[in-house]
Coordinates of C-alpha atoms in Angstrom, one line a residue:
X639 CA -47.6 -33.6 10.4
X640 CA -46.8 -32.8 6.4
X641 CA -45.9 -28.9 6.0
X642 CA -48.2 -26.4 4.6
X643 CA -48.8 -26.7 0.7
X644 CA -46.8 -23.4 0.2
X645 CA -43.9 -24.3 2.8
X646 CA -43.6 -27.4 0.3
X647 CA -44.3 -25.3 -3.3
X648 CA -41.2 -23.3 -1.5
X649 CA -38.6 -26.2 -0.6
X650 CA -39.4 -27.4 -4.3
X651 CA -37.6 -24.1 -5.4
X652 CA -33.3 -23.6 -6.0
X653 CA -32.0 -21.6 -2.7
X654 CA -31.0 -18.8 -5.0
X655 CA -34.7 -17.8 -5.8
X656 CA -36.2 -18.5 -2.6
X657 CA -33.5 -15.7 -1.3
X658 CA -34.2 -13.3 -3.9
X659 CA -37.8 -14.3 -3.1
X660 CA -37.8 -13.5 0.7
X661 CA -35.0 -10.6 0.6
X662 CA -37.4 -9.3 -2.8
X663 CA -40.4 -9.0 -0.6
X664 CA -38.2 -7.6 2.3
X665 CA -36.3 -4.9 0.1
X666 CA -40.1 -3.8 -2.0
X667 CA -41.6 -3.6 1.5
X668 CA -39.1 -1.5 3.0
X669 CA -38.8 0.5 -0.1
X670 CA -43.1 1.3 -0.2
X671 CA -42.6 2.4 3.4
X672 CA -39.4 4.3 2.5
X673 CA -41.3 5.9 -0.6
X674 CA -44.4 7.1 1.6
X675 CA -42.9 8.6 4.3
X676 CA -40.5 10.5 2.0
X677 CA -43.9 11.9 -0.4
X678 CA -45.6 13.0 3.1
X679 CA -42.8 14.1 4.4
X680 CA -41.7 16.6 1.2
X681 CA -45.6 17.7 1.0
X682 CA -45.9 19.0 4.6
X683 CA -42.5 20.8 3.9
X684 CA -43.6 22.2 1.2
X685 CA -46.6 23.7 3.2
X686 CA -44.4 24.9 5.4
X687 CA -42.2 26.5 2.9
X688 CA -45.0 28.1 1.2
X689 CA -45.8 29.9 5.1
X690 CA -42.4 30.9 5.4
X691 CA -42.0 32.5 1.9
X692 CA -45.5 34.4 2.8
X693 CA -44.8 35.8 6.1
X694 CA -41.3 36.7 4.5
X695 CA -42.7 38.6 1.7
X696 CA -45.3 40.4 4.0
X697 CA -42.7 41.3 6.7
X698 CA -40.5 42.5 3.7
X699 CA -43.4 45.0 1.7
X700 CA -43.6 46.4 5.8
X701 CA -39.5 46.7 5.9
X702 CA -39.8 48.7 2.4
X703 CA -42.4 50.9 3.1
X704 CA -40.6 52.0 6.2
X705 CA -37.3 52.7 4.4
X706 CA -38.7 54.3 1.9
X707 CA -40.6 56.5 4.3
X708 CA -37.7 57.0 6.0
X709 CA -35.9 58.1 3.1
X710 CA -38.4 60.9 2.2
X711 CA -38.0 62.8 5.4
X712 CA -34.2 62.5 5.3
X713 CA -34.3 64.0 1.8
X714 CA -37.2 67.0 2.4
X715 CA -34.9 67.3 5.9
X716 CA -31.0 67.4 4.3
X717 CA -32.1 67.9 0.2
X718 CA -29.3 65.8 -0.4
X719 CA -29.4 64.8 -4.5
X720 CA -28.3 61.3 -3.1
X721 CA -31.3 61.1 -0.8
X722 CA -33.6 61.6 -3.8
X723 CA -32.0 59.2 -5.6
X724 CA -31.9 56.5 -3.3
X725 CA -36.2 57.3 -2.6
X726 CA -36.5 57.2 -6.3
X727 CA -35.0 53.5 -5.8
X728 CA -36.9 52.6 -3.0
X729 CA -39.9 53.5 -4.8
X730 CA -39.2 50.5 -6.9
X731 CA -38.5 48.0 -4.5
X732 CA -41.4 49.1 -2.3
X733 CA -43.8 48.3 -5.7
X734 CA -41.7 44.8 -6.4
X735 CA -42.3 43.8 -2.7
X736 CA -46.2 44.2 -3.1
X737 CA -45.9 42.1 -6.1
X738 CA -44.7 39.5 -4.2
X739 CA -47.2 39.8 -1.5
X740 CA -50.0 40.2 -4.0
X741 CA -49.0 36.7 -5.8
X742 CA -48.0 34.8 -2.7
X743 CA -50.6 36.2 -0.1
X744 CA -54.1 36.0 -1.8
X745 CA -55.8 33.2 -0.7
X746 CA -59.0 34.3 0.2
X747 CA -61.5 37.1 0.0
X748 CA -60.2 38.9 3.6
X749 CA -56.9 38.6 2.2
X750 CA -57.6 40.0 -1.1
X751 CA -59.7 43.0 0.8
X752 CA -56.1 44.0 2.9
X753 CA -54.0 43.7 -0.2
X754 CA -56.1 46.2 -2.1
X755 CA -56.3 48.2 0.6
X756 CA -53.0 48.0 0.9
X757 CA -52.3 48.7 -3.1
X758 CA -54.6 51.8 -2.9
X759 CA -52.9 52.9 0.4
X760 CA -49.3 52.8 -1.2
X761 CA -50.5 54.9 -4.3
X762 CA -52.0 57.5 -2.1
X763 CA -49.3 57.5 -0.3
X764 CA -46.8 57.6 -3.4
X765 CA -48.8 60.9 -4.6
X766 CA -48.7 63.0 -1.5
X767 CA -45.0 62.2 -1.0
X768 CA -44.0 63.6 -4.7
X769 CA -46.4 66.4 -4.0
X770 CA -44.1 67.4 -1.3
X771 CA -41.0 66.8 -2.8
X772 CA -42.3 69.2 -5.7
X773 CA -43.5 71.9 -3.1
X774 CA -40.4 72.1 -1.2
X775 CA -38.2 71.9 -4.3
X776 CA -40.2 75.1 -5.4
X777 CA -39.8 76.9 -2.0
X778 CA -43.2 76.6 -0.8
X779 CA -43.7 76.8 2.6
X780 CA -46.8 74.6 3.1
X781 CA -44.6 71.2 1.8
X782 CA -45.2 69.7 5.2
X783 CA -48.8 69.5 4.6
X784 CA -48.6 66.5 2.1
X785 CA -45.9 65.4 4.3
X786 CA -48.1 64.9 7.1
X787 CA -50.7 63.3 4.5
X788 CA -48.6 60.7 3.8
X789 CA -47.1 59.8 6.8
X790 CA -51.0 59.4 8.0
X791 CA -51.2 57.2 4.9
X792 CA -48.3 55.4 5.5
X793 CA -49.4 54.6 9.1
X794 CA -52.7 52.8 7.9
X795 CA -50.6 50.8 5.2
X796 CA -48.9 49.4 8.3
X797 CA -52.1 48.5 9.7
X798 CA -53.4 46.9 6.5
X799 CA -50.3 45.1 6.3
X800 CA -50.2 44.0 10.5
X801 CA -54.4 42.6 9.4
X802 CA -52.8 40.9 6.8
X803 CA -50.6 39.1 8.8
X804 CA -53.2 37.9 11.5
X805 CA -55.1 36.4 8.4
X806 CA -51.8 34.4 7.1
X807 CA -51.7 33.0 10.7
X808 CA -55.4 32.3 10.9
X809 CA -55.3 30.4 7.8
X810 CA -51.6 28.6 8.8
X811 CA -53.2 27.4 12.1
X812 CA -55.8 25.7 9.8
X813 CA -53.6 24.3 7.8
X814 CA -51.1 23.3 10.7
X815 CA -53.9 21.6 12.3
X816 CA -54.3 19.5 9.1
X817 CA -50.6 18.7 8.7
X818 CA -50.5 17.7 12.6
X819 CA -53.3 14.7 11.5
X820 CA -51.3 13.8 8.4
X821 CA -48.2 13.4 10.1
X822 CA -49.8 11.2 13.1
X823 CA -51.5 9.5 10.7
X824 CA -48.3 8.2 8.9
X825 CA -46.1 8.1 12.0
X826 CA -49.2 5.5 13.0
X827 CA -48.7 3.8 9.2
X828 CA -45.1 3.7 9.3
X829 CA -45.2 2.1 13.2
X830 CA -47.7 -0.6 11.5
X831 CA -45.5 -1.4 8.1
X832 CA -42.4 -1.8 10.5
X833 CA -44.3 -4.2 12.6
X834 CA -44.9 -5.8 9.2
X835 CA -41.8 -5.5 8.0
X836 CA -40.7 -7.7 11.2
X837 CA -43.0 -10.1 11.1
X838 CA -42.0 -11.0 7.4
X839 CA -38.4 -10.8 8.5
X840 CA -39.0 -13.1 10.9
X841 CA -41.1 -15.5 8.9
X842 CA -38.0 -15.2 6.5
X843 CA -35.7 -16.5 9.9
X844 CA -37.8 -19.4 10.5
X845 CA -38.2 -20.6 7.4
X846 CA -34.5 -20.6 6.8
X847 CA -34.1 -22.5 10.3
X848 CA -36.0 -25.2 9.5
X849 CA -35.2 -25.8 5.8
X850 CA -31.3 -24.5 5.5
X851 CA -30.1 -23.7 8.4
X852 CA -30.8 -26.6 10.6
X853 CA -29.2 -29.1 7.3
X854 CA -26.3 -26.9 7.5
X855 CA -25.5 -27.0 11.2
X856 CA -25.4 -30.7 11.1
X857 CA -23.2 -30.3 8.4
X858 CA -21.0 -28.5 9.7
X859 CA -21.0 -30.2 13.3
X860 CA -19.9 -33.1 11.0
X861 CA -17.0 -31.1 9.4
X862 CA -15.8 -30.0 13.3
X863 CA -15.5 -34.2 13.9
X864 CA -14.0 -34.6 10.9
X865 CA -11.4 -31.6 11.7
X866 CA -10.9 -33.6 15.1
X867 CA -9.6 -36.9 13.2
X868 CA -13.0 -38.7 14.4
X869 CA -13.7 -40.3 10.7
X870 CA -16.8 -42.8 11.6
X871 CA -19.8 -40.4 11.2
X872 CA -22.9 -41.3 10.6
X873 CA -23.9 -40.0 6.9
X874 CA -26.2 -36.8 7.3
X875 CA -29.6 -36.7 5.8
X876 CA -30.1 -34.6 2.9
X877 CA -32.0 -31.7 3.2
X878 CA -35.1 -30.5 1.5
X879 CA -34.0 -28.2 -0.9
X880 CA -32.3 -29.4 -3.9
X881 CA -28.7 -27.0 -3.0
X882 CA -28.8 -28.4 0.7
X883 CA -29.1 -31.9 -0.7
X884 CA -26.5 -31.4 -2.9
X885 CA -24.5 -30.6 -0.4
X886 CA -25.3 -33.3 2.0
X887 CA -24.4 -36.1 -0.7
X888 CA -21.0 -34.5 -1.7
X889 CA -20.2 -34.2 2.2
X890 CA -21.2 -38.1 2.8
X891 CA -18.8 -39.0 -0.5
X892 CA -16.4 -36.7 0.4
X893 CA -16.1 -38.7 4.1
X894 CA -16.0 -42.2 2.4
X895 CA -13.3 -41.3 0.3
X896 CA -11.2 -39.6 3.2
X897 CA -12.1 -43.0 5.4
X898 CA -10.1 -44.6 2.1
X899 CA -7.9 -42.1 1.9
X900 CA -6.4 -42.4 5.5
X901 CA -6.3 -45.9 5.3
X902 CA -3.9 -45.9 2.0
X903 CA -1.6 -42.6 3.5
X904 CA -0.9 -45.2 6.1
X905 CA 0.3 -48.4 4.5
X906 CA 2.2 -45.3 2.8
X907 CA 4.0 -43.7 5.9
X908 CA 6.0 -46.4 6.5
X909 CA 7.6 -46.2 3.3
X910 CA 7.9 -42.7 2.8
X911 CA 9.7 -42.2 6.0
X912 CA 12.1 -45.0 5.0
X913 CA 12.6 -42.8 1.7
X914 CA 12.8 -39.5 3.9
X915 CA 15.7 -41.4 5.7
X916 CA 17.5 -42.4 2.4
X917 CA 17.2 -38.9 1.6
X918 CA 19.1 -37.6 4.8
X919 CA 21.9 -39.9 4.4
X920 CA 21.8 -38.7 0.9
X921 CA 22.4 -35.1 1.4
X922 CA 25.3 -35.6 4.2
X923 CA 27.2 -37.9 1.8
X924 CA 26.8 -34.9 -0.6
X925 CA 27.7 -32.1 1.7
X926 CA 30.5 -34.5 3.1
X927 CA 31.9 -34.5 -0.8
X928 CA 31.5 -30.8 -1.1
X929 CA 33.3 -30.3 2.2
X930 CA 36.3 -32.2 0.7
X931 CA 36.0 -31.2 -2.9
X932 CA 36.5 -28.0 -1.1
X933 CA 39.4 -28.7 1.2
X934 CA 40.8 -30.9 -2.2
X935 CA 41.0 -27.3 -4.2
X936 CA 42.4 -25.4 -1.3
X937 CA 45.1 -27.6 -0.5
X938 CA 46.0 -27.0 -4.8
X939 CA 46.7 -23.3 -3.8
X940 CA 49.6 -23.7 -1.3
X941 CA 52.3 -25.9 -3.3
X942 CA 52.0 -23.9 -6.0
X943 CA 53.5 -20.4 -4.7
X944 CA 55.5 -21.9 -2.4
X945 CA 57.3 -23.2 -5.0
X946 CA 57.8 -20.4 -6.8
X947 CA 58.5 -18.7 -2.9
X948 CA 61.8 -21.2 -2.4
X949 CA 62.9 -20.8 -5.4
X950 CA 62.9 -16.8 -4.9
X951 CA 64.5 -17.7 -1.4
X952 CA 67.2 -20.3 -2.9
X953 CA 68.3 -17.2 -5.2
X954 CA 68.4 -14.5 -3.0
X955 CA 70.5 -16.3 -0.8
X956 CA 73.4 -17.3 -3.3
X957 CA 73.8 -13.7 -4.0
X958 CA 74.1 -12.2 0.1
X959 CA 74.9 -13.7 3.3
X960 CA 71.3 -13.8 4.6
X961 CA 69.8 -10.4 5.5
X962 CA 67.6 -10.6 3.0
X963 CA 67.1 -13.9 3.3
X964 CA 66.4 -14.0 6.9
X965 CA 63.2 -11.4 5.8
X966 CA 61.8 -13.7 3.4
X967 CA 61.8 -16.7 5.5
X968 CA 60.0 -14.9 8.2
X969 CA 57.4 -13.9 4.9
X970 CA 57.0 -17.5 4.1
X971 CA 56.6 -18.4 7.2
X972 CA 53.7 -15.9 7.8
X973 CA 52.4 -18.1 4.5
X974 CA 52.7 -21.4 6.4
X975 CA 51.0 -20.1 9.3
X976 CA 47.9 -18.7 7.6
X977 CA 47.1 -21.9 6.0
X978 CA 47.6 -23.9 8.8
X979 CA 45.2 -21.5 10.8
X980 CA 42.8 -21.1 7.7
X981 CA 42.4 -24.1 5.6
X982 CA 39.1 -24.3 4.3
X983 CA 37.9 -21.7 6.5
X984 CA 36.4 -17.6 6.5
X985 CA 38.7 -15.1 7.2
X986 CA 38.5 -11.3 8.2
X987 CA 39.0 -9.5 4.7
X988 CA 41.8 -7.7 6.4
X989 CA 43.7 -10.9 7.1
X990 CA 43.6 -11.9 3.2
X991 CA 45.2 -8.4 2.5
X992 CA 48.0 -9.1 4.6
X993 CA 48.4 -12.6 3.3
X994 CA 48.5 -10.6 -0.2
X995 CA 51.0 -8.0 1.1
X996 CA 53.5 -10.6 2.4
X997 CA 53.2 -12.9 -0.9
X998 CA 54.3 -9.4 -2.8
X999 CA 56.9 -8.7 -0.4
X1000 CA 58.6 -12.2 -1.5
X1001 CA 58.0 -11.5 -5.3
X1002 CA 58.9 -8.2 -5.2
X1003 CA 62.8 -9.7 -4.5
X1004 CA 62.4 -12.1 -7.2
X1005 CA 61.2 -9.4 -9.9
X1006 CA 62.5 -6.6 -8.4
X1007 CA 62.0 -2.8 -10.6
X1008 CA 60.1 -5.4 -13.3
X1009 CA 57.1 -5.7 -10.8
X1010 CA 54.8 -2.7 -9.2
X1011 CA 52.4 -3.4 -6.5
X1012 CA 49.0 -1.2 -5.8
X1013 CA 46.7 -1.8 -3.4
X1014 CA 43.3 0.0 -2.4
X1015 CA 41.1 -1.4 0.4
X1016 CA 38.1 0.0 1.0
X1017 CA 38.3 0.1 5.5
X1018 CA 34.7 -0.6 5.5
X1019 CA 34.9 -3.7 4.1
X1020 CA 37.6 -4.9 6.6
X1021 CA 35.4 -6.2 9.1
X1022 CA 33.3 -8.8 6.5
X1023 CA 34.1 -12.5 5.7
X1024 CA 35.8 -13.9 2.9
X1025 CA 37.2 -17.5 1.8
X1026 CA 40.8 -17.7 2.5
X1027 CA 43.3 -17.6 -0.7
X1028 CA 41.1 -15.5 -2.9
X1029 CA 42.9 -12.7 -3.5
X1030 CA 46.3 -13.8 -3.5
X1031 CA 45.9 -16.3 -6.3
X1032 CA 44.3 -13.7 -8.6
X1033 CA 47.4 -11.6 -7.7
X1034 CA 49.8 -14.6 -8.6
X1035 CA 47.9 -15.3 -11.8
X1036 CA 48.7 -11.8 -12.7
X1037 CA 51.8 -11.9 -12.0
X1038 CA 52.7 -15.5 -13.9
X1039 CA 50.4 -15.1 -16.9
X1040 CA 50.7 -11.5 -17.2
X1041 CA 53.5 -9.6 -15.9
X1042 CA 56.7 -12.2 -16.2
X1043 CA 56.8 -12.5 -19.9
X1044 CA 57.0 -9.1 -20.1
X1045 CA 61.1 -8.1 -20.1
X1046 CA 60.2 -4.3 -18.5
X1047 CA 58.0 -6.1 -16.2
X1048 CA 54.3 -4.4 -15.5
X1049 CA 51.9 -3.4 -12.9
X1050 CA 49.8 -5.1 -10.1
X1051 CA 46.6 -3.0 -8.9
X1052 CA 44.0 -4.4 -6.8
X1053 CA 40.8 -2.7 -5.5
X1054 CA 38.8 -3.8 -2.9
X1055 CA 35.3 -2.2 -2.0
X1056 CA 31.7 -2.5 -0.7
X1057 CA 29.4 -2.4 -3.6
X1058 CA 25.2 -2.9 -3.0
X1059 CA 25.7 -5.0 -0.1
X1060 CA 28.5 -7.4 -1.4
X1061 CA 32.3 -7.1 -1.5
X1062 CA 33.8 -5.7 -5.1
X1063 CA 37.3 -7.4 -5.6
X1064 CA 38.8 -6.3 -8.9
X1065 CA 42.7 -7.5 -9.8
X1066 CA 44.2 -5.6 -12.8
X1067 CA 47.3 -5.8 -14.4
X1068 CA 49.7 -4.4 -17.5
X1069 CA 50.6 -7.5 -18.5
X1070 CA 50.5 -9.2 -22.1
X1071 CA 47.1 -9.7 -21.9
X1072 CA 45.2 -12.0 -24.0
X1073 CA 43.6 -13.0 -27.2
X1074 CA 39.9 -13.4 -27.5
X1075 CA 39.9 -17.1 -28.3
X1076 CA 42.4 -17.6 -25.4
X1077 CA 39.8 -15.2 -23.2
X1078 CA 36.7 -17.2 -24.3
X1079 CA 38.8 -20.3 -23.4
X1080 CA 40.3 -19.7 -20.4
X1081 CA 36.7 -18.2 -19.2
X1082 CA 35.1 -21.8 -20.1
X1083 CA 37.7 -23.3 -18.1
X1084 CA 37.2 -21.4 -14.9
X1085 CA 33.3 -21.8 -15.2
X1086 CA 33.5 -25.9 -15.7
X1087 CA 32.3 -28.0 -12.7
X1088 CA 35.2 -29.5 -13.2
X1089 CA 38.0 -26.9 -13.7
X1090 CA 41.6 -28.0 -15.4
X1091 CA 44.8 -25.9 -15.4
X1092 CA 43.4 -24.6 -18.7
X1093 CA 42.7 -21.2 -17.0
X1094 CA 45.1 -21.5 -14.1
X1095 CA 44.8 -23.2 -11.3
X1096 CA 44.8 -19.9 -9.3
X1097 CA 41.6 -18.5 -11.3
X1098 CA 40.0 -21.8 -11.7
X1099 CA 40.7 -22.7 -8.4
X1100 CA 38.8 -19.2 -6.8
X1101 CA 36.1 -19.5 -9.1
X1102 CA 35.1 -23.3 -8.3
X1103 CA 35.2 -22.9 -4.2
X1104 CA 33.1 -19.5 -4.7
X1105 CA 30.5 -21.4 -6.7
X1106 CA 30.8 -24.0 -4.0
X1107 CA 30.5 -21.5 -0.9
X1108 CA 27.9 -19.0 -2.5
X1109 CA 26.1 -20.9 -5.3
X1110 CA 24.4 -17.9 -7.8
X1111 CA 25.2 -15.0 -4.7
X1112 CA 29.5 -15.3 -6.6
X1113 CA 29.7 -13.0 -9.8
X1114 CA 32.9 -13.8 -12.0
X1115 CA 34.1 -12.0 -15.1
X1116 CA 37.5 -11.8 -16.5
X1117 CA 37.6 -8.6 -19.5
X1118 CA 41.4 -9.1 -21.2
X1119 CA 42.8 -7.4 -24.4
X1120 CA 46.6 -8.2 -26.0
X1121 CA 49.4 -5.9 -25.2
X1122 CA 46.8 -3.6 -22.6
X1123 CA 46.8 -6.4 -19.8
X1124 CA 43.8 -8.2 -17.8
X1125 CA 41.0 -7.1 -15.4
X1126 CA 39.3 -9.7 -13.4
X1127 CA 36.7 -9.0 -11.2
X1128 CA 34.8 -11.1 -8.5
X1129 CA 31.9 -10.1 -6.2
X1130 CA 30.6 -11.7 -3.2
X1131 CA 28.4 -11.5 -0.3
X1132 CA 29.0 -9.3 2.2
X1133 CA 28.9 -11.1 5.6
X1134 CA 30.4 -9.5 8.6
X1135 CA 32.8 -11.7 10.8
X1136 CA 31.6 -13.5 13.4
X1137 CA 33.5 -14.3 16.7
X1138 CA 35.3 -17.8 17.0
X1139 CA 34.6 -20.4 19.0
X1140 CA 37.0 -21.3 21.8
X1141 CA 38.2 -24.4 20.6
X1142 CA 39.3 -22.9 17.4
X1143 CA 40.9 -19.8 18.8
X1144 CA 43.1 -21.9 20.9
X1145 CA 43.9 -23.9 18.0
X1146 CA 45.3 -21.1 16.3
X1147 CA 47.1 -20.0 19.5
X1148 CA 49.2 -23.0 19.3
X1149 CA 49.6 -22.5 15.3

């Protein structure tokens, strides 16, 4: 069975308009019934509004005429001045409220009957109550007489006023009675637009179903098998409307080039995992080459202070019979045994400062008075992790480059602190200090890859196994000017310590 002329006008179309087609239609049907209820709904309000404000205005010219009457007899009762003033007021308002009542109220010839009635009552009424004000205030004592008048007078303006009122109501239950037909009338429109309004959202549904929807579900059933791995699907028939085919095509192409795809990724998986492999043994030969180019600098740091430490020791003891001597072989002992517990390794920051306090203790007896020792450490930082023999080549550097060519000798100061989550070493000394080629030089040399004894091997040495151990997380800088000595300064992460294994404590239990 072919589809309907229209239904086939319709797939002809782009999806975009046929949405803003069938939501159009939707949103200009919905907006018609919005629109109507909204004018009958602000007309019957208005009705009502206009009732309200009459019965207010007529319950209001009664409320005045009763204050103002009631003012009158307080004043002729009391003769207060304030009394008569206040009438005097009330006069007004009692003349603005039948205004009101006169322009709101007439709306027919009974009504217009009560109101002037009622305007001929409040005149009257107005005339006898100065004429008694007049006579009492000239001592007469027949004033009550036009007192009595209008107070009669007053009572049949209520009445005129109470007739009005039963007319507004007469009239308002006409009128109600219309509004009640208006309103069932469009609560009965409204029920049938809605109905409408369905129906058309409904034909929207179906039509959807059968010419997008359905293409769509089979497309993406497809998608779910190919999501599975299942890549032999049948290609999916395009759809009628020109998006939906689109779509349809690119999802067929789209399969026969994953089907090649797949088939090429696996005569390449073979040979990328032999290149993942290479790549493996690749980066264990380089950490392997690290992890010696690292035990290859430390082991530079030991033979050269313990040469200058015998030597110290060789002189002491020619000058005494071994006191001494006996003091600084138990200090380089304490040497020996912290690099054979430590080569290589992390120590407690509290174990390099005692490594630096015994290395001071033996060149404090070879320089004597020439050499002063200060050392501030922050207790904080005691518990974190450095690389053994950091400080105390810094300190021996100073002490070499700095301090011994000096004939008074110099200072020794080093600082150690926690600083924005990293450990602040900074090694300063008196010493000769150096020129700013030198400095530019010896800081080239202790930044190389491949650092000489150009700057030392005690500064070049740190420098390369901190670069080695923290990559970019190390921060160097060496500040130096002649005759005022040399400040070098070296931060690194702060890592707390970290309990040992068993094996390695009991290796250093032996040691």
């Amino acid at each position: 069975m072919k589809p309907p002329r229209a239904g086939r006008r319709l797939r002809r179309l782009p999806l975009k308009v046929i949405q803003l087609l069938f939501f159009g239609a939707i949103v200009l049907a919905i907006s018609v019934l919005t629109l109507y209820t909204l004018v009958s709904t602000y007309r019957s309000m208005a009705v009502f509004e206009t009732s309200l404000t009459r019965y207010f205005d007529i319950q209001r010219l009664r409320a005045e005429l009763e204050t103002n009457r009631s003012l009158l007899d307080r004043y002729l009762r009391e003769r207060n001045s304030e009394d008569l003033a206040a009438y005097r007021r009330s006069v007004g308002d009692l003349y603005a409220a039948y205004r009101r009542v006169h322009r709101t109220a007439l709306t027919g010839q009974a009504s217009r009957f009560e109101i002037n009635a009622i305007e001929a009552g409040i005149d009257a009424y107005l005339i006898h109550a100065e004429d008694a004000i007049e006579a009492m205030e000239q001592g007469a004592d027949d004033f009550f007489v036009p007192v009595l008048r209008a107070h009669r007078i007053a009572f049949f303006i209520q009445s005129y006023i109470e007739n009005l009122m039963q007319i507004r109501l007469a009239e308002d239950a006409t009128t109600f009675i219309v509004l009640q037909r208006q309103t069932r009338t469009m609560r009965t429109t409204s029920l049938i637009a809605l109905v409408a309004i369905g129906a058309l959202f409904a034909l929207v549904i179906a039509v959807f179903s059968r010419t997008i929807t359905s293409p769509i579900r089979r497309l993406a059933h497809a998608s779910q098998l190919m999501a599975e791995g299942r890549l032999d699907i049948d290609e999916i028939e395009a759809g009628a409307v020109d998006e939906v085919a689109t779509l349809a095509v690119s999802f067929n192409r789209m399969n026969r080039n994953i089907r090649e795809l797949v088939l090429n990724l696996k005569d390449k998986a073979q040979l990328e995992r032999k290149l993942h492999d290479e790549e493996l043994k690749n980066v264990q030969m380089e950490r392997s080459l690290q992890e010696a180019q690292l035990l290859g600098l430390q082991s530079q740091i030991n033979p050269h202070f313990l040469f200058n430490a015998l030597n110290t020791i060789a002189r002491v003891s020619m000058f005494e019979r071994g006191e001494k001597t006996t003091r600084l072989i138990q200090s380089l002992s304490d040497l020996f045994r912290y690099h054979l517990r430590n080569p290589a390794k992390v120590v407690r920051l509290s174990e390099e400062i005692d490594l630096v306090r015994q290395y001071i203790h033996i060149q404090e007896y070879r320089f004597g008075s020439r050499l002063t020792f200060q050392l501030n450490c922050d207790p904080s930082a005691s518990d974190a992790t450095i690389p053994s023999f950091v400080i105390q080549p810094l300190v021996e550097n100073s002490i070499k480059y700095g301090i011994e060519p000096l004939e008074e000798g110099g200072t020794v100061q080093v600082d150690v602190c926690r600083r924005n989550g990293s450990i602040h070493i900074r090694v300063q000394d008196t010493g000769i200090g150096m020129e700013p080629d030198r400095l530019a030089q010896v800081t080239s040399a202790a930044t190389q890859d491949n650092p000489d004894e150009t700057a030392g091997i005690g500064l070049a040495n740190v420098v390369h196994r901190l670069r080695l151990l923290y990559h970019d997380r190390a921060r160097f800088s060496i500040e130096s000017e002649p005759g005022r000595g040399t400040v070098v300064e070296i931060d690194i992460p702060a890592i707390p310590v970290t309990p040992k294994p068993a094996a390695q404590a009991a290796v250093n239990r032996e040691v």
